[in-house]
mmCIF file with all atom_site columns, N, CA and C in Angstrom:
data_model
loop_
_atom_site.group_PDB
_atom_site.id
_atom_site.type_symbol
_atom_site.label_atom_id
_atom_site.label_alt_id
_atom_site.label_comp_id
_atom_site.label_asym_id
_atom_site.label_entity_id
_atom_site.label_seq_id
_atom_site.pdbx_PDB_ins_code
_atom_site.Cartn_x
_atom_site.Cartn_y
_atom_site.Cartn_z
_atom_site.occupancy
_atom_site.B_iso_or_equiv
_atom_site.pdbx_formal_charge
_atom_site.auth_seq_id
_atom_site.auth_comp_id
_atom_site.auth_asym_id
_atom_site.auth_atom_id
_atom_site.pdbx_PDB_model_num
ATOM 1   N N  . MET C 1 1  ? -4.241  36.458 34.883  1.00 53.00 ? 1  MET C N  1
ATOM 2   C CA . MET C 1 1  ? -4.317  36.473 34.214  1.00 53.00 ? 1  MET C CA 1
ATOM 3   C C  . MET C 1 1  ? -5.221  35.600 33.029  1.00 53.00 ? 1  MET C C  1
ATOM 4   N N  . THR C 1 2  ? -6.488  34.991 32.728  1.00 57.00 ? 2  THR C N  1
ATOM 5   C CA . THR C 1 2  ? -6.936  34.311 32.556  1.00 57.00 ? 2  THR C CA 1
ATOM 6   C C  . THR C 1 2  ? -7.136  34.702 30.205  1.00 57.00 ? 2  THR C C  1
ATOM 7   N N  . THR C 1 3  ? -7.179  33.028 29.556  1.00 60.00 ? 3  THR C N  1
ATOM 8   C CA . THR C 1 3  ? -6.516  32.719 28.689  1.00 60.00 ? 3  THR C CA 1
ATOM 9   C C  . THR C 1 3  ? -7.147  32.019 27.934  1.00 60.00 ? 3  THR C C  1
ATOM 10  N N  . THR C 1 4  ? -7.914  32.054 26.999  1.00 59.00 ? 4  THR C N  1
ATOM 11  C CA . THR C 1 4  ? -9.447  30.911 25.890  1.00 59.00 ? 4  THR C CA 1
ATOM 12  C C  . THR C 1 4  ? -8.575  29.936 24.886  1.00 59.00 ? 4  THR C C  1
ATOM 13  N N  . GLN C 1 5  ? -8.734  29.089 25.152  1.00 58.00 ? 5  GLN C N  1
ATOM 14  C CA . GLN C 1 5  ? -8.297  28.364 24.166  1.00 58.00 ? 5  GLN C CA 1
ATOM 15  C C  . GLN C 1 5  ? -9.231  27.377 23.282  1.00 58.00 ? 5  GLN C C  1
ATOM 16  N N  . PRO C 1 6  ? -9.566  27.435 22.079  1.00 55.00 ? 6  PRO C N  1
ATOM 17  C CA . PRO C 1 6  ? -10.390 27.188 21.051  1.00 55.00 ? 6  PRO C CA 1
ATOM 18  C C  . PRO C 1 6  ? -10.793 26.300 21.653  1.00 55.00 ? 6  PRO C C  1
ATOM 19  N N  . LYS C 1 7  ? -11.646 26.123 21.408  1.00 55.00 ? 7  LYS C N  1
ATOM 20  C CA . LYS C 1 7  ? -12.540 25.301 21.286  1.00 55.00 ? 7  LYS C CA 1
ATOM 21  C C  . LYS C 1 7  ? -12.291 23.779 20.975  1.00 55.00 ? 7  LYS C C  1
ATOM 22  N N  . ALA C 1 8  ? -13.008 22.272 20.605  1.00 49.00 ? 8  ALA C N  1
ATOM 23  C CA . ALA C 1 8  ? -12.353 21.066 19.908  1.00 49.00 ? 8  ALA C CA 1
ATOM 24  C C  . ALA C 1 8  ? -13.350 21.718 18.963  1.00 49.00 ? 8  ALA C C  1
ATOM 25  N N  . SER C 1 9  ? -14.273 22.130 19.148  1.00 46.00 ? 9  SER C N  1
ATOM 26  C CA . SER C 1 9  ? -15.312 22.329 17.638  1.00 46.00 ? 9  SER C CA 1
ATOM 27  C C  . SER C 1 9  ? -15.154 22.922 17.124  1.00 46.00 ? 9  SER C C  1
ATOM 28  N N  . ASP C 1 10 ? -14.454 23.839 16.868  1.00 62.00 ? 10 ASP C N  1
ATOM 29  C CA . ASP C 1 10 ? -13.818 25.014 15.706  1.00 62.00 ? 10 ASP C CA 1
ATOM 30  C C  . ASP C 1 10 ? -13.300 24.467 15.172  1.00 62.00 ? 10 ASP C C  1
ATOM 31  N N  . ASN C 1 11 ? -14.075 23.995 13.782  1.00 75.00 ? 11 ASN C N  1
ATOM 32  C CA . ASN C 1 11 ? -13.924 23.763 13.177  1.00 75.00 ? 11 ASN C CA 1
ATOM 33  C C  . ASN C 1 11 ? -12.530 22.263 12.411  1.00 75.00 ? 11 ASN C C  1
ATOM 34  N N  . SER C 1 12 ? -12.533 21.735 14.208  1.00 88.00 ? 12 SER C N  1
ATOM 35  C CA . SER C 1 12 ? -11.217 21.068 14.001  1.00 88.00 ? 12 SER C CA 1
ATOM 36  C C  . SER C 1 12 ? -11.336 19.887 12.932  1.00 88.00 ? 12 SER C C  1
ATOM 37  N N  . ALA C 1 13 ? -12.248 19.818 12.432  1.00 91.00 ? 13 ALA C N  1
ATOM 38  C CA . ALA C 1 13 ? -12.379 18.711 11.635  1.00 91.00 ? 13 ALA C CA 1
ATOM 39  C C  . ALA C 1 13 ? -11.672 18.545 9.718   1.00 91.00 ? 13 ALA C C  1
ATOM 40  N N  . ALA C 1 14 ? -11.654 20.895 9.199   1.00 91.00 ? 14 ALA C N  1
ATOM 41  C CA . ALA C 1 14 ? -11.023 20.803 8.926   1.00 91.00 ? 14 ALA C CA 1
ATOM 42  C C  . ALA C 1 14 ? -9.931  21.250 9.136   1.00 91.00 ? 14 ALA C C  1
ATOM 43  N N  . HIS C 1 15 ? -9.503  21.186 10.309  1.00 93.00 ? 15 HIS C N  1
ATOM 44  C CA . HIS C 1 15 ? -7.487  20.784 10.809  1.00 93.00 ? 15 HIS C CA 1
ATOM 45  C C  . HIS C 1 15 ? -7.193  19.976 10.443  1.00 93.00 ? 15 HIS C C  1
ATOM 46  N N  . THR C 1 16 ? -8.131  18.796 10.616  1.00 94.00 ? 16 THR C N  1
ATOM 47  C CA . THR C 1 16 ? -7.313  17.316 10.506  1.00 94.00 ? 16 THR C CA 1
ATOM 48  C C  . THR C 1 16 ? -6.888  17.105 9.125   1.00 94.00 ? 16 THR C C  1
ATOM 49  N N  . ALA C 1 17 ? -8.156  17.966 8.366   1.00 95.00 ? 17 ALA C N  1
ATOM 50  C CA . ALA C 1 17 ? -8.352  17.446 7.306   1.00 95.00 ? 17 ALA C CA 1
ATOM 51  C C  . ALA C 1 17 ? -6.896  18.552 6.282   1.00 95.00 ? 17 ALA C C  1
ATOM 52  N N  . LEU C 1 18 ? -7.100  19.718 6.963   1.00 95.00 ? 18 LEU C N  1
ATOM 53  C CA . LEU C 1 18 ? -5.742  20.307 6.392   1.00 95.00 ? 18 LEU C CA 1
ATOM 54  C C  . LEU C 1 18 ? -3.845  19.724 6.464   1.00 95.00 ? 18 LEU C C  1
ATOM 55  N N  . TRP C 1 19 ? -4.135  19.373 7.399   1.00 96.00 ? 19 TRP C N  1
ATOM 56  C CA . TRP C 1 19 ? -3.193  18.372 8.387   1.00 96.00 ? 19 TRP C CA 1
ATOM 57  C C  . TRP C 1 19 ? -2.497  16.822 7.584   1.00 96.00 ? 19 TRP C C  1
ATOM 58  N N  . ALA C 1 20 ? -3.812  16.304 6.783   1.00 97.00 ? 20 ALA C N  1
ATOM 59  C CA . ALA C 1 20 ? -3.408  15.273 6.269   1.00 97.00 ? 20 ALA C CA 1
ATOM 60  C C  . ALA C 1 20 ? -3.234  15.654 4.846   1.00 97.00 ? 20 ALA C C  1
ATOM 61  N N  . LEU C 1 21 ? -4.249  16.579 4.107   1.00 97.00 ? 21 LEU C N  1
ATOM 62  C CA . LEU C 1 21 ? -3.865  17.204 3.301   1.00 97.00 ? 21 LEU C CA 1
ATOM 63  C C  . LEU C 1 21 ? -2.328  17.263 2.912   1.00 97.00 ? 21 LEU C C  1
ATOM 64  N N  . VAL C 1 22 ? -1.665  17.808 3.742   1.00 96.00 ? 22 VAL C N  1
ATOM 65  C CA . VAL C 1 22 ? -0.160  18.102 3.977   1.00 96.00 ? 22 VAL C CA 1
ATOM 66  C C  . VAL C 1 22 ? 0.945   16.927 4.012   1.00 96.00 ? 22 VAL C C  1
ATOM 67  N N  . ALA C 1 23 ? 0.439   16.332 4.485   1.00 97.00 ? 23 ALA C N  1
ATOM 68  C CA . ALA C 1 23 ? 1.048   15.137 4.981   1.00 97.00 ? 23 ALA C CA 1
ATOM 69  C C  . ALA C 1 23 ? 1.196   13.877 3.698   1.00 97.00 ? 23 ALA C C  1
ATOM 70  N N  . VAL C 1 24 ? -0.291  14.003 2.702   1.00 97.00 ? 24 VAL C N  1
ATOM 71  C CA . VAL C 1 24 ? -0.559  12.506 1.797   1.00 97.00 ? 24 VAL C CA 1
ATOM 72  C C  . VAL C 1 24 ? 0.291   13.717 -0.104  1.00 97.00 ? 24 VAL C C  1
ATOM 73  N N  . SER C 1 25 ? -0.049  14.978 0.220   1.00 97.00 ? 25 SER C N  1
ATOM 74  C CA . SER C 1 25 ? 0.694   15.805 -0.264  1.00 97.00 ? 25 SER C CA 1
ATOM 75  C C  . SER C 1 25 ? 2.514   15.435 -0.880  1.00 97.00 ? 25 SER C C  1
ATOM 76  N N  . GLY C 1 26 ? 2.596   15.642 0.386   1.00 95.00 ? 26 GLY C N  1
ATOM 77  C CA . GLY C 1 26 ? 3.928   16.582 1.140   1.00 95.00 ? 26 GLY C CA 1
ATOM 78  C C  . GLY C 1 26 ? 5.203   14.050 0.116   1.00 95.00 ? 26 GLY C C  1
ATOM 79  N N  . VAL C 1 27 ? 3.543   13.653 0.803   1.00 97.00 ? 27 VAL C N  1
ATOM 80  C CA . VAL C 1 27 ? 4.577   11.708 0.278   1.00 97.00 ? 27 VAL C CA 1
ATOM 81  C C  . VAL C 1 27 ? 4.226   11.900 -0.789  1.00 97.00 ? 27 VAL C C  1
ATOM 82  N N  . ALA C 1 28 ? 3.575   12.749 -1.554  1.00 96.00 ? 28 ALA C N  1
ATOM 83  C CA . ALA C 1 28 ? 3.288   12.437 -3.198  1.00 96.00 ? 28 ALA C CA 1
ATOM 84  C C  . ALA C 1 28 ? 4.338   12.866 -3.556  1.00 96.00 ? 28 ALA C C  1
ATOM 85  N N  . ASN C 1 29 ? 4.633   14.433 -2.947  1.00 95.00 ? 29 ASN C N  1
ATOM 86  C CA . ASN C 1 29 ? 5.555   14.819 -3.783  1.00 95.00 ? 29 ASN C CA 1
ATOM 87  C C  . ASN C 1 29 ? 7.064   14.393 -3.838  1.00 95.00 ? 29 ASN C C  1
ATOM 88  N N  . LEU C 1 30 ? 7.118   14.065 -2.723  1.00 96.00 ? 30 LEU C N  1
ATOM 89  C CA . LEU C 1 30 ? 8.866   12.984 -2.516  1.00 96.00 ? 30 LEU C CA 1
ATOM 90  C C  . LEU C 1 30 ? 8.830   11.462 -3.052  1.00 96.00 ? 30 LEU C C  1
ATOM 91  N N  . VAL C 1 31 ? 7.660   10.790 -3.940  1.00 96.00 ? 31 VAL C N  1
ATOM 92  C CA . VAL C 1 31 ? 7.061   9.508  -4.511  1.00 96.00 ? 31 VAL C CA 1
ATOM 93  C C  . VAL C 1 31 ? 7.454   10.357 -5.823  1.00 96.00 ? 31 VAL C C  1
ATOM 94  N N  . ALA C 1 32 ? 6.890   10.846 -6.166  1.00 96.00 ? 32 ALA C N  1
ATOM 95  C CA . ALA C 1 32 ? 7.474   11.403 -7.742  1.00 96.00 ? 32 ALA C CA 1
ATOM 96  C C  . ALA C 1 32 ? 8.452   12.534 -8.092  1.00 96.00 ? 32 ALA C C  1
ATOM 97  N N  . SER C 1 33 ? 9.092   12.920 -6.767  1.00 95.00 ? 33 SER C N  1
ATOM 98  C CA . SER C 1 33 ? 10.545  13.533 -6.987  1.00 95.00 ? 33 SER C CA 1
ATOM 99  C C  . SER C 1 33 ? 11.370  11.795 -7.109  1.00 95.00 ? 33 SER C C  1
ATOM 100 N N  . VAL C 1 34 ? 11.467  10.859 -6.174  1.00 96.00 ? 34 VAL C N  1
ATOM 101 C CA . VAL C 1 34 ? 11.819  10.314 -6.716  1.00 96.00 ? 34 VAL C CA 1
ATOM 102 C C  . VAL C 1 34 ? 11.926  8.834  -8.001  1.00 96.00 ? 34 VAL C C  1
ATOM 103 N N  . ALA C 1 35 ? 10.459  8.389  -7.986  1.00 96.00 ? 35 ALA C N  1
ATOM 104 C CA . ALA C 1 35 ? 10.214  8.202  -9.039  1.00 96.00 ? 35 ALA C CA 1
ATOM 105 C C  . ALA C 1 35 ? 10.395  8.660  -10.785 1.00 96.00 ? 35 ALA C C  1
ATOM 106 N N  . GLN C 1 36 ? 11.020  10.289 -10.759 1.00 95.00 ? 36 GLN C N  1
ATOM 107 C CA . GLN C 1 36 ? 11.586  11.057 -11.295 1.00 95.00 ? 36 GLN C CA 1
ATOM 108 C C  . GLN C 1 36 ? 10.074  10.892 -12.853 1.00 95.00 ? 36 GLN C C  1
ATOM 109 N N  . ALA C 1 37 ? 8.796   11.546 -12.266 1.00 95.00 ? 37 ALA C N  1
ATOM 110 C CA . ALA C 1 37 ? 7.708   11.735 -12.017 1.00 95.00 ? 37 ALA C CA 1
ATOM 111 C C  . ALA C 1 37 ? 7.964   13.035 -12.824 1.00 95.00 ? 37 ALA C C  1
ATOM 112 N N  . PRO C 1 38 ? 7.133   13.448 -13.965 1.00 96.00 ? 38 PRO C N  1
ATOM 113 C CA . PRO C 1 38 ? 6.844   14.665 -15.566 1.00 96.00 ? 38 PRO C CA 1
ATOM 114 C C  . PRO C 1 38 ? 6.772   15.722 -14.265 1.00 96.00 ? 38 PRO C C  1
ATOM 115 N N  . LEU C 1 39 ? 7.481   16.524 -14.705 1.00 95.00 ? 39 LEU C N  1
ATOM 116 C CA . LEU C 1 39 ? 7.878   17.773 -14.005 1.00 95.00 ? 39 LEU C CA 1
ATOM 117 C C  . LEU C 1 39 ? 6.507   18.932 -13.326 1.00 95.00 ? 39 LEU C C  1
ATOM 118 N N  . LEU C 1 40 ? 4.940   18.162 -14.160 1.00 97.00 ? 40 LEU C N  1
ATOM 119 C CA . LEU C 1 40 ? 4.141   18.350 -14.029 1.00 97.00 ? 40 LEU C CA 1
ATOM 120 C C  . LEU C 1 40 ? 2.944   18.250 -12.567 1.00 97.00 ? 40 LEU C C  1
ATOM 121 N N  . VAL C 1 41 ? 3.638   17.031 -12.498 1.00 96.00 ? 41 VAL C N  1
ATOM 122 C CA . VAL C 1 41 ? 3.419   16.702 -11.620 1.00 96.00 ? 41 VAL C CA 1
ATOM 123 C C  . VAL C 1 41 ? 3.755   16.726 -10.273 1.00 96.00 ? 41 VAL C C  1
ATOM 124 N N  . ASN C 1 42 ? 4.698   16.656 -9.943  1.00 96.00 ? 42 ASN C N  1
ATOM 125 C CA . ASN C 1 42 ? 5.662   17.839 -8.688  1.00 96.00 ? 42 ASN C CA 1
ATOM 126 C C  . ASN C 1 42 ? 5.526   18.692 -8.710  1.00 96.00 ? 42 ASN C C  1
ATOM 127 N N  . LEU C 1 43 ? 5.334   19.814 -9.559  1.00 96.00 ? 43 LEU C N  1
ATOM 128 C CA . LEU C 1 43 ? 4.625   20.680 -9.776  1.00 96.00 ? 43 LEU C CA 1
ATOM 129 C C  . LEU C 1 43 ? 3.439   20.877 -8.950  1.00 96.00 ? 43 LEU C C  1
ATOM 130 N N  . ALA C 1 44 ? 2.137   20.609 -9.126  1.00 97.00 ? 44 ALA C N  1
ATOM 131 C CA . ALA C 1 44 ? 0.833   19.700 -8.700  1.00 97.00 ? 44 ALA C CA 1
ATOM 132 C C  . ALA C 1 44 ? 0.860   19.598 -7.527  1.00 97.00 ? 44 ALA C C  1
ATOM 133 N N  . THR C 1 45 ? 1.651   18.684 -6.914  1.00 96.00 ? 45 THR C N  1
ATOM 134 C CA . THR C 1 45 ? 2.293   17.500 -5.847  1.00 96.00 ? 45 THR C CA 1
ATOM 135 C C  . THR C 1 45 ? 2.380   19.619 -4.555  1.00 96.00 ? 45 THR C C  1
ATOM 136 N N  . GLY C 1 46 ? 3.305   20.207 -5.100  1.00 95.00 ? 46 GLY C N  1
ATOM 137 C CA . GLY C 1 46 ? 4.352   20.411 -4.373  1.00 95.00 ? 46 GLY C CA 1
ATOM 138 C C  . GLY C 1 46 ? 2.929   22.101 -4.487  1.00 95.00 ? 46 GLY C C  1
ATOM 139 N N  . LEU C 1 47 ? 2.354   22.508 -4.822  1.00 97.00 ? 47 LEU C N  1
ATOM 140 C CA . LEU C 1 47 ? 1.437   23.838 -4.882  1.00 97.00 ? 47 LEU C CA 1
ATOM 141 C C  . LEU C 1 47 ? -0.110  23.517 -3.986  1.00 97.00 ? 47 LEU C C  1
ATOM 142 N N  . VAL C 1 48 ? 0.006   22.106 -4.419  1.00 97.00 ? 48 VAL C N  1
ATOM 143 C CA . VAL C 1 48 ? -0.931  21.886 -3.090  1.00 97.00 ? 48 VAL C CA 1
ATOM 144 C C  . VAL C 1 48 ? -0.661  21.938 -1.211  1.00 97.00 ? 48 VAL C C  1
ATOM 145 N N  . THR C 1 49 ? 0.543   21.066 -1.304  1.00 96.00 ? 49 THR C N  1
ATOM 146 C CA . THR C 1 49 ? 0.647   21.421 0.080   1.00 96.00 ? 49 THR C CA 1
ATOM 147 C C  . THR C 1 49 ? 1.861   22.638 0.586   1.00 96.00 ? 49 THR C C  1
ATOM 148 N N  . LEU C 1 50 ? 1.884   24.034 -0.532  1.00 97.00 ? 50 LEU C N  1
ATOM 149 C CA . LEU C 1 50 ? 1.803   25.104 -0.572  1.00 97.00 ? 50 LEU C CA 1
ATOM 150 C C  . LEU C 1 50 ? 0.592   25.517 0.021   1.00 97.00 ? 50 LEU C C  1
ATOM 151 N N  . ALA C 1 51 ? -0.611  25.517 -0.471  1.00 97.00 ? 51 ALA C N  1
ATOM 152 C CA . ALA C 1 51 ? -1.928  25.570 -0.624  1.00 97.00 ? 51 ALA C CA 1
ATOM 153 C C  . ALA C 1 51 ? -2.459  25.570 0.666   1.00 97.00 ? 51 ALA C C  1
ATOM 154 N N  . ALA C 1 52 ? -2.380  24.086 0.788   1.00 96.00 ? 52 ALA C N  1
ATOM 155 C CA . ALA C 1 52 ? -2.964  22.999 2.670   1.00 96.00 ? 52 ALA C CA 1
ATOM 156 C C  . ALA C 1 52 ? -2.209  23.983 3.691   1.00 96.00 ? 52 ALA C C  1
ATOM 157 N N  . LEU C 1 53 ? -0.200  24.491 3.169   1.00 96.00 ? 53 LEU C N  1
ATOM 158 C CA . LEU C 1 53 ? 0.383   24.507 4.731   1.00 96.00 ? 53 LEU C CA 1
ATOM 159 C C  . LEU C 1 53 ? 0.103   26.223 4.342   1.00 96.00 ? 53 LEU C C  1
ATOM 160 N N  . THR C 1 54 ? -0.602  26.857 3.974   1.00 97.00 ? 54 THR C N  1
ATOM 161 C CA . THR C 1 54 ? -0.933  28.434 3.882   1.00 97.00 ? 54 THR C CA 1
ATOM 162 C C  . THR C 1 54 ? -1.807  28.831 4.494   1.00 97.00 ? 54 THR C C  1
ATOM 163 N N  . ALA C 1 55 ? -3.112  27.661 3.701   1.00 95.00 ? 55 ALA C N  1
ATOM 164 C CA . ALA C 1 55 ? -4.634  28.002 4.677   1.00 95.00 ? 55 ALA C CA 1
ATOM 165 C C  . ALA C 1 55 ? -3.926  27.303 6.621   1.00 95.00 ? 55 ALA C C  1
ATOM 166 N N  . LEU C 1 56 ? -3.491  26.993 6.936   1.00 95.00 ? 56 LEU C N  1
ATOM 167 C CA . LEU C 1 56 ? -2.716  26.527 8.018   1.00 95.00 ? 56 LEU C CA 1
ATOM 168 C C  . LEU C 1 56 ? -2.623  27.754 8.831   1.00 95.00 ? 56 LEU C C  1
ATOM 169 N N  . GLY C 1 57 ? -1.351  28.379 7.686   1.00 94.00 ? 57 GLY C N  1
ATOM 170 C CA . GLY C 1 57 ? -1.144  29.398 9.002   1.00 94.00 ? 57 GLY C CA 1
ATOM 171 C C  . GLY C 1 57 ? -1.399  30.353 8.787   1.00 94.00 ? 57 GLY C C  1
ATOM 172 N N  . THR C 1 58 ? -2.892  31.157 7.771   1.00 93.00 ? 58 THR C N  1
ATOM 173 C CA . THR C 1 58 ? -3.584  31.262 8.213   1.00 93.00 ? 58 THR C CA 1
ATOM 174 C C  . THR C 1 58 ? -4.762  31.387 8.638   1.00 93.00 ? 58 THR C C  1
ATOM 175 N N  . ARG C 1 59 ? -5.247  30.377 8.941   1.00 92.00 ? 59 ARG C N  1
ATOM 176 C CA . ARG C 1 59 ? -6.121  29.882 10.319  1.00 92.00 ? 59 ARG C CA 1
ATOM 177 C C  . ARG C 1 59 ? -5.278  30.091 11.474  1.00 92.00 ? 59 ARG C C  1
ATOM 178 N N  . HIS C 1 60 ? -4.495  29.567 11.369  1.00 90.00 ? 60 HIS C N  1
ATOM 179 C CA . HIS C 1 60 ? -4.047  30.076 12.915  1.00 90.00 ? 60 HIS C CA 1
ATOM 180 C C  . HIS C 1 60 ? -3.952  31.744 13.119  1.00 90.00 ? 60 HIS C C  1
ATOM 181 N N  . LEU C 1 61 ? -3.306  32.579 11.995  1.00 91.00 ? 61 LEU C N  1
ATOM 182 C CA . LEU C 1 61 ? -2.881  33.421 12.526  1.00 91.00 ? 61 LEU C CA 1
ATOM 183 C C  . LEU C 1 61 ? -4.273  34.724 12.858  1.00 91.00 ? 61 LEU C C  1
ATOM 184 N N  . ARG C 1 62 ? -5.346  34.321 11.628  1.00 88.00 ? 62 ARG C N  1
ATOM 185 C CA . ARG C 1 62 ? -6.789  34.241 12.810  1.00 88.00 ? 62 ARG C CA 1
ATOM 186 C C  . ARG C 1 62 ? -6.868  34.262 13.902  1.00 88.00 ? 62 ARG C C  1
ATOM 187 N N  . ALA C 1 63 ? -7.236  33.116 14.189  1.00 85.00 ? 63 ALA C N  1
ATOM 188 C CA . ALA C 1 63 ? -6.967  32.247 15.770  1.00 85.00 ? 63 ALA C CA 1
ATOM 189 C C  . ALA C 1 63 ? -6.891  33.023 16.019  1.00 85.00 ? 63 ALA C C  1
ATOM 190 N N  . ARG C 1 64 ? -5.134  33.111 16.353  1.00 83.00 ? 64 ARG C N  1
ATOM 191 C CA . ARG C 1 64 ? -3.954  33.901 17.053  1.00 83.00 ? 64 ARG C CA 1
ATOM 192 C C  . ARG C 1 64 ? -4.621  35.647 17.586  1.00 83.00 ? 64 ARG C C  1
ATOM 193 N N  . ARG C 1 65 ? -5.323  35.931 16.462  1.00 82.00 ? 65 ARG C N  1
ATOM 194 C CA . ARG C 1 65 ? -5.674  38.049 16.363  1.00 82.00 ? 65 ARG C CA 1
ATOM 195 C C  . ARG C 1 65 ? -7.295  38.069 17.258  1.00 82.00 ? 65 ARG C C  1
ATOM 196 N N  . THR C 1 66 ? -8.181  36.829 16.926  1.00 79.00 ? 66 THR C N  1
ATOM 197 C CA . THR C 1 66 ? -9.251  36.673 17.515  1.00 79.00 ? 66 THR C CA 1
ATOM 198 C C  . THR C 1 66 ? -9.071  36.668 19.198  1.00 79.00 ? 66 THR C C  1
ATOM 199 N N  . ARG C 1 67 ? -7.655  35.667 19.689  1.00 71.00 ? 67 ARG C N  1
ATOM 200 C CA . ARG C 1 67 ? -7.777  35.740 21.128  1.00 71.00 ? 67 ARG C CA 1
ATOM 201 C C  . ARG C 1 67 ? -7.466  37.086 21.964  1.00 71.00 ? 67 ARG C C  1
ATOM 202 N N  . VAL C 1 68 ? -6.462  37.633 21.118  1.00 63.00 ? 68 VAL C N  1
ATOM 203 C CA . VAL C 1 68 ? -5.535  38.780 22.041  1.00 63.00 ? 68 VAL C CA 1
ATOM 204 C C  . VAL C 1 68 ? -7.192  39.803 22.057  1.00 63.00 ? 68 VAL C C  1
#
């Protein structure tokens, strides 16, 4: 049984950028919560984190579907 692994060049920059965005927006959300920033700031950072995680999940499912 042979499985094909995704190549390192398959949008790895986009993958790395999405993970970096998740980390930065997650920390920003944490800081905004601790600093009792306005609700709009918390919502914005939370939505950015959610969007990046959704993009990562979508990329994973599409790659998985093409491998099978």
